[in-house]
Coordinates of C-alpha atoms and ligand atoms in Angstrom, one line a residue:
X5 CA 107.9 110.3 73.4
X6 CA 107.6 106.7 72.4
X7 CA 104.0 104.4 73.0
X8 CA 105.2 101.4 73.5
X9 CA 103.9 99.9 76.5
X10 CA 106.0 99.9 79.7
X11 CA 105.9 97.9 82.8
X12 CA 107.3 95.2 85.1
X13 CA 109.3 93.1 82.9
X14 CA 110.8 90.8 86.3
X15 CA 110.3 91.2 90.0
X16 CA 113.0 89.3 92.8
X17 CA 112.4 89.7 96.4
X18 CA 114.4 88.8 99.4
X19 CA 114.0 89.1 103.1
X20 CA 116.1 88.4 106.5
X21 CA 117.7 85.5 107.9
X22 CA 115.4 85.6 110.9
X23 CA 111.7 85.6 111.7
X24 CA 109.6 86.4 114.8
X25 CA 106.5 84.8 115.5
X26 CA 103.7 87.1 116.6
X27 CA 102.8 84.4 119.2
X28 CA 106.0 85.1 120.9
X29 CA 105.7 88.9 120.8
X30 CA 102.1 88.3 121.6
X31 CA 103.1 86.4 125.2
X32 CA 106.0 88.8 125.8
X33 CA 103.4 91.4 125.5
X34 CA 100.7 90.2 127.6
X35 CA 98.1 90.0 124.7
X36 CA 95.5 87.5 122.9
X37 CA 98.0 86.3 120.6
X38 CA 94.9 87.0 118.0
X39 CA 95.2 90.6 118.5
X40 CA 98.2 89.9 115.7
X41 CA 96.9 86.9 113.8
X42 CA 93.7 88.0 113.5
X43 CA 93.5 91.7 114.3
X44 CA 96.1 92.9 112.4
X45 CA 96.4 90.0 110.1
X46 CA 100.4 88.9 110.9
X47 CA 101.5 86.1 112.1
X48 CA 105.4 86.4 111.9
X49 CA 108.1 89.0 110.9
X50 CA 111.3 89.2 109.3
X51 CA 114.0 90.1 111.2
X52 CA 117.5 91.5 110.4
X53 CA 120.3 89.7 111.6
X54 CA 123.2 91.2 112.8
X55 CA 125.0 91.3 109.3
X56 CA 121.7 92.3 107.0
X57 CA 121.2 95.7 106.1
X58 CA 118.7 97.0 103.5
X59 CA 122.2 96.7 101.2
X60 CA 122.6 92.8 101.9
X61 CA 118.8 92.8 101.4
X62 CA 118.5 94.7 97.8
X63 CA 121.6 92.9 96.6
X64 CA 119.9 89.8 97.3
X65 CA 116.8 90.7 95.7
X66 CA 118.3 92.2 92.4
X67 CA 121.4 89.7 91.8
X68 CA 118.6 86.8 90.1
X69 CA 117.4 89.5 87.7
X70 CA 121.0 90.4 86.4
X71 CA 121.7 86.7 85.9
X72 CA 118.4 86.2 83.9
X73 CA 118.8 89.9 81.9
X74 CA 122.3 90.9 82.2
X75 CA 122.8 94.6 82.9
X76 CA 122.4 95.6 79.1
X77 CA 120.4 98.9 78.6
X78 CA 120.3 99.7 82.3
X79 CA 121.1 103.2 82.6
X80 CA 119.6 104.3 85.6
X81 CA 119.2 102.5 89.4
X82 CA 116.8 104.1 91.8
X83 CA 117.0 102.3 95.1
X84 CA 114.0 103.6 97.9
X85 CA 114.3 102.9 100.9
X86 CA 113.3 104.6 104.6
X87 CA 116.5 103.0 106.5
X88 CA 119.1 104.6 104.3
X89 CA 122.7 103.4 105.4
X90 CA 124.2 106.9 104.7
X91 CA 123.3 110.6 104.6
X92 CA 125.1 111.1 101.8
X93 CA 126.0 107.8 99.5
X94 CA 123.2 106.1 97.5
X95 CA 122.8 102.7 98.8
X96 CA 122.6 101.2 95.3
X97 CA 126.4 102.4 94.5
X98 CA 127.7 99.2 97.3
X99 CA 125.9 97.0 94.9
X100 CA 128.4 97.4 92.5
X101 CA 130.9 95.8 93.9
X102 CA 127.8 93.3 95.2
X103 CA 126.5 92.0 91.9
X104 CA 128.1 94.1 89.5
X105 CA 126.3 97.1 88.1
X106 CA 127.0 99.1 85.0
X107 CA 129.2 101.7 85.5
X108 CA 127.3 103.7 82.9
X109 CA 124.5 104.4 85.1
X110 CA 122.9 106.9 86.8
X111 CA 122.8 105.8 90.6
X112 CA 120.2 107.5 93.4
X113 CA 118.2 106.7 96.6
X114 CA 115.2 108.1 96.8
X115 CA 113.4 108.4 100.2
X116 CA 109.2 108.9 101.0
X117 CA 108.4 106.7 103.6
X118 CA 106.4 104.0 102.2
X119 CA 106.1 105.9 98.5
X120 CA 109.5 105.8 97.6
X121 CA 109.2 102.3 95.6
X122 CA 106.5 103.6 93.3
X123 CA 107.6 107.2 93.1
X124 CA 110.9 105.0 91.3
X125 CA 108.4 103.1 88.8
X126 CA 106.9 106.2 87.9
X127 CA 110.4 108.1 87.4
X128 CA 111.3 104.6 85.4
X129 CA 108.2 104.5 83.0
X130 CA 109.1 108.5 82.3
X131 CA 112.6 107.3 81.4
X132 CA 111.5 104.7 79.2
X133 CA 109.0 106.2 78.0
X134 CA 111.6 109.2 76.5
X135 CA 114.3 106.1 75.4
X136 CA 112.7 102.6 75.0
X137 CA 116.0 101.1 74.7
X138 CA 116.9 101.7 78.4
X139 CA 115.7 99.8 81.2
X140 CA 115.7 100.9 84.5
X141 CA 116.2 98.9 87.9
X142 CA 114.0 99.7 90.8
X143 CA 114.9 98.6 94.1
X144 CA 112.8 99.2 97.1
X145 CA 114.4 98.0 100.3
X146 CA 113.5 98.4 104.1
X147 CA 113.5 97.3 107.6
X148 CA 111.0 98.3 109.8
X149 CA 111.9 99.5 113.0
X150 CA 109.6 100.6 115.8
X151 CA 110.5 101.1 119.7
X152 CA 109.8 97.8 122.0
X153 CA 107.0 96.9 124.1
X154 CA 104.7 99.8 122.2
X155 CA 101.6 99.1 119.6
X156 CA 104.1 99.5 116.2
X157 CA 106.1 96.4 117.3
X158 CA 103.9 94.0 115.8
X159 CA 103.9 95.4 112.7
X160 CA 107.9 95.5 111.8
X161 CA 109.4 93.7 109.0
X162 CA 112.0 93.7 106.2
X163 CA 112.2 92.7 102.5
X164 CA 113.5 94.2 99.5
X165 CA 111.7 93.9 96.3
X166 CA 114.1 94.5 92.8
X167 CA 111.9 95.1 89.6
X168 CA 113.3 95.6 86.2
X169 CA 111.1 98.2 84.0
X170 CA 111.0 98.0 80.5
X171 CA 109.1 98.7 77.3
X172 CA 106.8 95.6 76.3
X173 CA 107.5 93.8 79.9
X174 CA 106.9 90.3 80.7
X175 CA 104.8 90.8 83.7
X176 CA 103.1 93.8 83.7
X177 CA 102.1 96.6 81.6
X178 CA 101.1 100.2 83.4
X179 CA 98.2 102.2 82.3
X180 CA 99.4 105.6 81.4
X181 CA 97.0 107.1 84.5
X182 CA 98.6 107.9 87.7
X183 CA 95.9 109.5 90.7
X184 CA 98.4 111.2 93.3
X185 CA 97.6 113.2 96.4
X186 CA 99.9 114.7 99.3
X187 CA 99.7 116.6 102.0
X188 CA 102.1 117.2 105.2
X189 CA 100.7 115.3 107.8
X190 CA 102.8 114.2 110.9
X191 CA 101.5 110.4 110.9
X192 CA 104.6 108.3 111.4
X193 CA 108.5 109.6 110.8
X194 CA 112.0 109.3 111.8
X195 CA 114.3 112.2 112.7
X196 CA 117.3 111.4 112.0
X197 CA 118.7 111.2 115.3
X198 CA 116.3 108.3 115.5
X199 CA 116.9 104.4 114.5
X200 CA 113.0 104.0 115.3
X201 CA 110.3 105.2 114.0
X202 CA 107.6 107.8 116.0
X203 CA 104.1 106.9 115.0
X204 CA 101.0 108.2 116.1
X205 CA 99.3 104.6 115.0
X206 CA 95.6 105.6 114.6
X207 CA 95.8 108.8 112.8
X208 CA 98.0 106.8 110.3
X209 CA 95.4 104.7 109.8
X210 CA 92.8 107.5 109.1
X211 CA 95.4 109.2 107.2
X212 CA 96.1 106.2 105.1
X213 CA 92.2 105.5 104.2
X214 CA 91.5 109.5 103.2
X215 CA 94.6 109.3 101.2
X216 CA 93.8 106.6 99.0
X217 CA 90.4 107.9 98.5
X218 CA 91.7 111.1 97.1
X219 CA 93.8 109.6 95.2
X220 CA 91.3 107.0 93.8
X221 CA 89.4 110.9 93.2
X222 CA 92.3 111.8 91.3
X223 CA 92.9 108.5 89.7
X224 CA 89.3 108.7 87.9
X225 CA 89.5 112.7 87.1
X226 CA 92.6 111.6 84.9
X227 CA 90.7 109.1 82.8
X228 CA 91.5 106.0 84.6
X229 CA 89.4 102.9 84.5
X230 CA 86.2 102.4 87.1
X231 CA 86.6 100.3 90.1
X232 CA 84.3 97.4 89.3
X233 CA 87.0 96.7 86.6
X234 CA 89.9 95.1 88.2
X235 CA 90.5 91.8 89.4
X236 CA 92.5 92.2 92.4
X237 CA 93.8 95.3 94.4
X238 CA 97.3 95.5 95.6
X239 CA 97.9 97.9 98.9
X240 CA 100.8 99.2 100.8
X241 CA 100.4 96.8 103.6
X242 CA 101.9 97.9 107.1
X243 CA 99.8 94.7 108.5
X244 CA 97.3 93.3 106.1
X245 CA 94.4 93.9 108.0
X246 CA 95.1 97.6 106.6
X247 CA 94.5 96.8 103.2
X248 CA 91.2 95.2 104.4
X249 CA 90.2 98.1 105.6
X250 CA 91.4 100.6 103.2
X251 CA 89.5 98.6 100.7
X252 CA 86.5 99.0 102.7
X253 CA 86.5 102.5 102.8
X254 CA 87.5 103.1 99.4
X255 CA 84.2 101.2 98.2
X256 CA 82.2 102.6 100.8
X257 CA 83.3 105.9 99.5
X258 CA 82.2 105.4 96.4
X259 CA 78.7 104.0 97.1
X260 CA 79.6 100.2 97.0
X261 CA 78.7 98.3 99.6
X262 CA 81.5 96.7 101.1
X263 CA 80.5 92.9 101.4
X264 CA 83.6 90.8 103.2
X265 CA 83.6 87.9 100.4
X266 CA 84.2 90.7 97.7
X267 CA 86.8 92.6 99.6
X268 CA 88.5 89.0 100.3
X269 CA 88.1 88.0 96.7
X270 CA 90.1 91.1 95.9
X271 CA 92.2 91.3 98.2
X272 CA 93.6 88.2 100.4
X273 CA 95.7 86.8 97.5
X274 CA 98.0 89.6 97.7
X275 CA 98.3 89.7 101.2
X276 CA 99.9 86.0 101.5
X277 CA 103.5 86.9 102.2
X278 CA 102.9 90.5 103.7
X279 CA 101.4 88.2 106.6
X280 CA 104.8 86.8 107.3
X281 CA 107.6 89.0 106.2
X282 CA 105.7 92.1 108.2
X283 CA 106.1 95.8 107.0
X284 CA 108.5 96.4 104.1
X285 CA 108.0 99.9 103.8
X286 CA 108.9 100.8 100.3
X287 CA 108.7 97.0 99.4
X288 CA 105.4 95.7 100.9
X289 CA 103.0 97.1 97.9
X290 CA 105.7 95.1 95.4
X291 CA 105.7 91.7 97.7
X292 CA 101.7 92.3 97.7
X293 CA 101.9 92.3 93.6
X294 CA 104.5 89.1 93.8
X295 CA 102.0 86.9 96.4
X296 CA 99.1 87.8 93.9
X297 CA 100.8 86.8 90.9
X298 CA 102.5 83.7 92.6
X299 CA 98.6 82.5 93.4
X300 CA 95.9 83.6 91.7
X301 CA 94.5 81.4 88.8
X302 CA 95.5 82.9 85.4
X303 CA 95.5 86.7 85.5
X304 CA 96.3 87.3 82.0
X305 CA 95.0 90.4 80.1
X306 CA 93.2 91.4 83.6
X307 CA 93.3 94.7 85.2
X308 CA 95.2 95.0 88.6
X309 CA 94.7 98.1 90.7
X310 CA 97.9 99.2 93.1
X311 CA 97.7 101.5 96.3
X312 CA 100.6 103.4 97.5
X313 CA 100.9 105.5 100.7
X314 CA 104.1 106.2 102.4
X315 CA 103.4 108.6 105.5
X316 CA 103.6 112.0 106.1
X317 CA 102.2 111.6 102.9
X318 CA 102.3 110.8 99.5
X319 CA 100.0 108.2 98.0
X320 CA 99.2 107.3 94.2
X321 CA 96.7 104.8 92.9
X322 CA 97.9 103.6 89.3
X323 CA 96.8 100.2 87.7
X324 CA 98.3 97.9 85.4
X325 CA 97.5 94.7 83.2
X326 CA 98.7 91.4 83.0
X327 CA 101.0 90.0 80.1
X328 CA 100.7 86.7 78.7
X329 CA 103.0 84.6 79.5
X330 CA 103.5 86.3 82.5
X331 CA 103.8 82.7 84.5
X332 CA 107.3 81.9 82.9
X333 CA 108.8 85.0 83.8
X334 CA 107.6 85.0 87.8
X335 CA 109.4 83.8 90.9
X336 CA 106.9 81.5 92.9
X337 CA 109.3 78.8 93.4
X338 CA 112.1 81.8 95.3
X339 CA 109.9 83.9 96.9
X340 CA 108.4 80.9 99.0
X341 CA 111.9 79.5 99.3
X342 CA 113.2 82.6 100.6
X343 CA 110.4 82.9 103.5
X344 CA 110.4 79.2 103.9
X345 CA 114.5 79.0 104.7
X346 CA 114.4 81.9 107.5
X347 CA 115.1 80.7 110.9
X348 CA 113.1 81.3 114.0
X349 CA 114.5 83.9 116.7
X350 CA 113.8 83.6 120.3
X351 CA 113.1 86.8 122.0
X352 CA 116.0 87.3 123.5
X353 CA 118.0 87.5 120.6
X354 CA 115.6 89.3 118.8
X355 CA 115.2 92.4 121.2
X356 CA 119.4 92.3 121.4
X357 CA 119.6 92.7 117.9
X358 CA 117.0 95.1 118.2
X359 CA 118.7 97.4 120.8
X360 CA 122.4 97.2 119.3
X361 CA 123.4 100.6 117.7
X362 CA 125.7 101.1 115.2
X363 CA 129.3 102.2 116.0
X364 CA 130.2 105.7 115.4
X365 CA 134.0 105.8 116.7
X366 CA 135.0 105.2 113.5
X367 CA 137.3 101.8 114.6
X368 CA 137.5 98.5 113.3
X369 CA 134.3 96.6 114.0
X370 CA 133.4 92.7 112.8
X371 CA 129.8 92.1 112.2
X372 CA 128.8 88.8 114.1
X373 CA 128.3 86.3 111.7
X374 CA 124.1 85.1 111.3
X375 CA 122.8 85.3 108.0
X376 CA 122.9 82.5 105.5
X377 CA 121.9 85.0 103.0
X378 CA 124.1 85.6 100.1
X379 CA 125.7 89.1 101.4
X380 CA 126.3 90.4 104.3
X381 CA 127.5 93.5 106.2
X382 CA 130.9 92.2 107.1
X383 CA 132.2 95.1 109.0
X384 CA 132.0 98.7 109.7
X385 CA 135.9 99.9 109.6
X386 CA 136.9 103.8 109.3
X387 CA 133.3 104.7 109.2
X388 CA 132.8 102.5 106.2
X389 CA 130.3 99.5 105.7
X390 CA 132.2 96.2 104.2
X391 CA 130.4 94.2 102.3
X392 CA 130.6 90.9 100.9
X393 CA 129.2 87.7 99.6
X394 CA 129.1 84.7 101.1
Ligands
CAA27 N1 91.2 88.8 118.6 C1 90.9 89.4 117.4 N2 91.1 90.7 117.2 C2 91.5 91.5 118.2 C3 91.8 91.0 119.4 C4 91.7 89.6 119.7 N3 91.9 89.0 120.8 N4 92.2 92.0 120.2 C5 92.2 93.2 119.4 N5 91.8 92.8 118.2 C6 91.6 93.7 117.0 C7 91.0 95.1 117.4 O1 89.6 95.0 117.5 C8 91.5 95.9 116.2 O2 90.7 95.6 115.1 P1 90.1 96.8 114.2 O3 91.3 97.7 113.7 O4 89.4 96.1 113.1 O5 89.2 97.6 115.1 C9 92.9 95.3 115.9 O6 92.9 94.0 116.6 C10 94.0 96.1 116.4 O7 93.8 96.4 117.7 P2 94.1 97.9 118.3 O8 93.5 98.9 117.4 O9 93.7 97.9 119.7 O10 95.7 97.9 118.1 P3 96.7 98.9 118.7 O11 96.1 100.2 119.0 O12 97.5 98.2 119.7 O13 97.7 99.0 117.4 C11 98.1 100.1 115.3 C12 97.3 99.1 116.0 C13 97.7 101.5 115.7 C14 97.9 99.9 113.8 C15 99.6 99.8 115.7 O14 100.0 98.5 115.3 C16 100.6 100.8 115.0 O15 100.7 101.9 115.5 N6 101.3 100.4 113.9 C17 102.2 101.2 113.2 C18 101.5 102.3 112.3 C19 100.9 101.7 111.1 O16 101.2 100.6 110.7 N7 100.0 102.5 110.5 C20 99.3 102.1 109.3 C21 99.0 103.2 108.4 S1 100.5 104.2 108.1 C22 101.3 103.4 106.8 O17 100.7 102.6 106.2 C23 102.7 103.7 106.5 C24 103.5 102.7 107.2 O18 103.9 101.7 106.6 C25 103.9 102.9 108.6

């Protein structure tokens, strides 16, 4: 096994044509429009259009990292994502034709709610770890779905964050510690007769907060550092009042008490574009890291903590440091570009969109044409999914 160090050597995001504002939702539902800006902490959403998919989404996202690295030494793609196109075909293999992947690669989804995103760094670092010539590209891609007109509907979303992992990355170097902790819990899932998710909202919440406590337990019994030493702490954020309060109880838990300016201080930077884009599943811990590192004042050689829970559940608390240099090598300028070029979407359209199912008769069917994106789900023809770029 080879010690060099391995981490986040780039990091793309990309999210939907469309947004919601929560004020619409807010006067659709009848509530304070605060309820979302305030209680949960969002003020808008990403929404799919008709021709975005998590495909269209993760191409997007990973196409600027194989213009700035090529596709040299990547031998394995692990795309996660919770709203899989297929039962069957990795969602990765349609980016081939998409943005052109190596054929010599091994090519797989992997699929744990939330989790999934991480569970494919920590796979990657193992990888690299055993050849530190290979890189590996993680993609975690997702579009939140809940029913309408219940309490998950303010907190839907989509993004897709791609992140190439290397040995001696440009970004961010992972400690070797990993604290992980799962248990089978029936918090939120999605049978797969389902296009939404089922939620039971507050035990998710609960179930979210004792989960990254045990694995912060875990975390520390494998040698990892002590809480008081990182600068900022990156969460899964399904709004971004939940890493507020996760933070909360994870000092409070360990005899710190929790005083607001401290948990803002390490936290609010990272929830900067959660607060817009909305739940990306597998992505939002990954667009968490990209708002911190877009904002904060120098990071370099400072300790970042990272939170991961994906329901039902899995969670792992890891940590990482930051490179210098690591300012050439980020995306500020087109991750705000690609939140600042969505377009509004009345509610009208929005809860169409919402409440259009997918064909099944297996005949020709055109995708309307929305997003200004650079792919987009064409067709479905045969039972197939066209792709193409615009
Ligand atoms: N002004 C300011 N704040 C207001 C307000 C107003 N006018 N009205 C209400 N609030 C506050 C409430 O006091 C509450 O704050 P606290 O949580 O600090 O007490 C907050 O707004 C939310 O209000 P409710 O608890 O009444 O909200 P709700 O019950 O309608 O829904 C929810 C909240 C349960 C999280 C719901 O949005 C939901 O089910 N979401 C989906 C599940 C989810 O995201 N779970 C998170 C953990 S699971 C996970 O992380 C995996 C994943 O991605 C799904």
């Amino acid at each position: 096994m080879s010690t060099q160090p391995v981490g986040i050597h780039d990091l793309s995001f990309a999210t939907t044509h469309y947004f919601l504002d929560h004020a619409v939702l807010a006067e659709r539902l009848g509530v304070d429009r605060d309820k979302f800006y305030l209680g949960i902490g969002q003020e808008k959403m990403s929404v799919a259009a008709a021709d975005e998919d998590i495909v269209t989404l993760a191409a997007a996202a990973a196409k600027p990292i194989l213009e700035r690295h090529g596709t040299e030494g990547i031998r394995t793609v692990l795309l996660a994502t919770e709203t899989g196109v297929d039962q069957s075909k990795a969602a990765a293999l349609y980016l081939h034709s998409l943005i052109g992947l190596p054929n010599t690669a091994r090519v797989v989804e992997l699929k744990q709610a939330c989790y999934g995103g991480t569970a494919g760094l920590a796979f990657a670092a193992g990888l690299i770890a055993r050849d530190p010539s290979e890189r590996v590209l993680v993609i975690a891609a997702d579009i939140a779905k809940y029913e309408l007109d219940t309490p998950g509907e303010p907190t839907q979303g989509a993004a897709a964050v791609a992140m190439l992992i290397s040995a001696n990355p440009a970004i961010v170097t992972l400690d070797p510690q990993q604290g992980l902790y799962s248990a089978d819990i029936m918090d939120f899932w999605r049978p797969n007769y389902r296009s939404e998710a089922i939620v039971d909202g507050k035990t998710s919440v609960n179930a979210y907060q004792k989960a990254a406590q045990e694995a912060w337990t875990d975390y520390r019994r494998r040698g990892g550092r002590e809480l008081t030493e990182f600068a900022a702490f990156c969460y899964h954020q399904p709004f971004t009042k939940m890493a507020y309060k996760a933070h909360k109880h994870l000092l409070e838990s360990q005899g710190f008490t929790a005083d607001a300016a401290d948990i803002d201080a390490a936290i609010k930077l990272t929830t900067l574009y959660n607060r817009t884009v909305g739940n990306s599943y597998t992505a939002s811990l990954y667009l968490g890291l990209a708002a911190l590192l877009d904002h904060a004042d120098d990071l370099t050689g400072k300790p970042l903590a990272f939170l991961s829970y994906g329901s039902g559940a899995v969670a792992e608390f890891f940590s990482g440091t930051v490179e210098p240099g690591y300012r050439e090598h980020i995306r500020t300028a087109a991750n705000q570009a690609a939140i600042d070029s969505r377009e509004p979407i009345d509610y009208a359209h929005y809860r169409a969109l919402h409440e259009a199912a997918s064909p099944s008769d297996g005949a020709y069917h055109a995708t309307a044409e929305e997003t200004r994106r650079p792919y987009r789900l064409a067709a479905i023809s045969g039972h197939k999914r066209i792709y193409e770029a615009r």
